[in-house]
C-alpha cells in the first residue's frame, strides 16, 4: 500500500446512477478507460422442482435442487443467540409478531398480538362467545432484552410491555365473525401516499370457515394507526374470484423488501397466506377455496386514510385441493397431494422474508401433522385432544425455506403456483418442546437492520401456554467473504484493470475501521472496502464505487 497511515480517504464520485431496484451490475468498459459504474438491470432467477424431503433428521436439504444454491439461505447460516420470555399478557397468544425498528427509542421493539382470540376487556382470556360482549383484537409493544441460553425457560430474561395492550381493530373483526377467529398476525408499515400516520396491519384466521361462511369467501385483513385508532377494513385479499379466497389468507403477514417487490410482485410489498385444505366446490381437483399446503399472496399497502374496496393482490404460491384424493377424511397423505405429506392439521403461523444481502429465503414457521387424517373424536386416539374434527397425530414444529426466485417465476406467470416446494425443512433443536408435541408455534419476524430472526414458541408451561421468543443471527457470509465476492466480480468484469485475479484479501487497521483490500501492482491500482463502501484507488485518488450492500444487491 503506497500511502501513509494519516492520509484521509478522498472520495471522488463520478456519474453514479442511483435507483431503487438494483439486481445485476454490468460494468461498462471501453479501451483503456478506467472502470465506471453504469447500471444495467437483469433479473437472475433460480428454481426448484425437486420432490419434498422425507421426514427424518432436524434439517433436510436438496443436494441436487435446480437453481443457484449459493443464493439460498440455509439453516446452517443461522447462529442461535438465545431466548427470552414474554409477560403473562401473552399467554395463549403471540400468534403474530412484527419487528418495529423505531420502537423503544430507536433500539427496536416487537409488536406482538395478545390473546389468540377476540376478547372483551371485561373478560380477558375468554373467546367472544357472549353476543352482549364487545370484543376486540389486541397487541402490545415489547422491549427486546438480550437473549440468553438456559435449560429452564423460567430463568430467561423477560421482555417488558411498554404502554399496555392496544385494541387495534376497534371491533372490525367481530363484524365478520365473533367466535371462530384467531388474531393471527400483525405487521408495521410506514405511512405512504396521503396517509397522515404510520400503520399496522392485522390478519385474522377464521378457523372453521366452512361452517361459518359455507363456500363463500371472506375478508381477513385490516389496517389501523399504531395507537389502534382509525381502524379500516375488513379487506378481502384480491377479487372475490378464483384463486382468491379467504381460506388461503390471514394466518401470517409479513413484508417483502422493495427490490423483490419491484422485480416480481409489481411493487406489492405485503404478503399473507394460509394452509386450509378444503375445497369450495365439488370438483375433485380445484383451486377454488383452500390450499393443500401453504400459500403466498402479495398485496399493495394502502395509500390513504380512508381506503375502500378489495386489496390489489397477486398470488405466487398455492397448492391445488384434491379432495378426497389428498388428505380426505380417514385418508393418509397420498401421492396425489401437490404438497407431499400434507395433512388437514397443518398450521403455518409465522412468515418472514429473510435476506442478509447474499442469501435469502421466504421462511414459514408452523405446526405439521405427520399421521393420517382421522376424522372424528375420541376414536382417533389423539393424545392432544378428542374434539370432533381432523386428527393427524403425531405433530411437530417445522420451518420451511422457499426459494424466492422460484416463487418469483410463479408471480411472473412462468410456472404454476403449485410447482414450487420448499428446498429445506428445519426442526430447530433450540425449541424447548422437542419431538412430537401438542402445542403449535406462534409468530415470526425478521429484523433486517441487525439481521435477527425472532420465532415464538408457544405451549411452554403446559396449560398456562406461556410464550418464549427464540432469536437467531443471520449471516451466510462475513466481511472478508463479502469483499472477496465483490473483488472477484470486479476482476471478472474488468480483467484489463484488476489482474492477476484471485490474490489474497488483505487487512489494514490504521483507520477507525478495518480496510479490506486487494492490490494490483502492474496497474498501480487496488480495490477496497471501508466502512461498508467500495472504492478503487487509481492515480493517487480514492474513487467511490457504490456501497457494499449495493454491490451485493447487484450480484443477486
C-alpha angles and dihedrals in degrees: 000000000000104000137081122256090246096054112114124225110258112205113212106185118199128189105313123180109217119199142161098238116050115168112153125011116216111186117218113226130171128176114311097337115128118252119287130192109236113158128224127183125226125148118232113207135184130183145185131214096168120132119266113263124256119253109268136104125025093266125037123187139179105239091184100037116142118248135046106313091188087071093054127091116231134192088253088065091065122087116199114234100179137257144269136205128248122226119262089261086079099051107125087015143066094106088139130052134175129176112230111197095192094052127110094024094311095310091106131250141203122248103211131184117237128216110005095239134049107275142185119241087230092052108037119185092022125108116242098263096138112080091208092063122093105224132194145177114251137199136176135206113235133196115233113236122200103275119239136195117239136153088219114063091204089065093059121107114261127232116235121236108229118205100353131267117321127215099223104173101047090216097307096126093052089058088066094043134331107207117020094063140105122206088228111173150354133204132188117223126175121239117274136178112004095342116131099202140034115263145222121207122211131204128204127198115204100207100199103033095153091063095040104040104015110208092337123109124235141196121266108174135074137169133216142166114269092258089056095253124124095033111186129190157355093224129191113224103239127335118322093258137093128324091019115083137147090242088067098052144049106055098095135013130191144147130257120216115259095249092057094045090052095045099046115002103051090249095308109142108173117082131192136170149156143193114234114149104201125109124229093215139034100261117120092226118030145148091205112106122000135004128241092223136019120309138207123207120174121205138179118260110246114258104200138054092238107043123172138190132027124324116263099243141176123201117221103164135028137125130230120255111236104185127216092351093070115043099336120159110309091355119126118225108286140193088262092076116101087210104050114229094018116163131184089244096060108125121183109191107169138043139176140172102230118195126163094182094265107042129028144177142171102240125199124195121203157125118275130201112221101183138062126302098254110181115204140054132271091353089071089066093219109170090206099060143334098220119141108263140058121342120189103169135201101058134188141176117255139178118212125206117207126192105244094207093051088052088048089058088058091050089050092053094247097120140018117271093239096054098080120082130179114279092209137023122201133193104193110228089204095071113106094224107062131185120001111007138170095217124086127219127255138215131334134200141170127227103209092184094062100019095242130148119206121198127181119224112198130191096057113153094020116254093011084068094205120185131234124189116218119203131206130180116225120219124144091169138024129224094268091050090049090052091047091051092051094044092049090051091051090051091051092049097040109028090156091064108027107052149176091038128218098037117157120275106243130203130222121188101182094110133057091274133032117271117212116198148160119211127212105194097185091066095029088235134121137182123219147170121224128169090351093305127113119223136172120211116219133157093357097308136099113230121203111237106179128281126293090248092052090052090050090050090051091051097052 
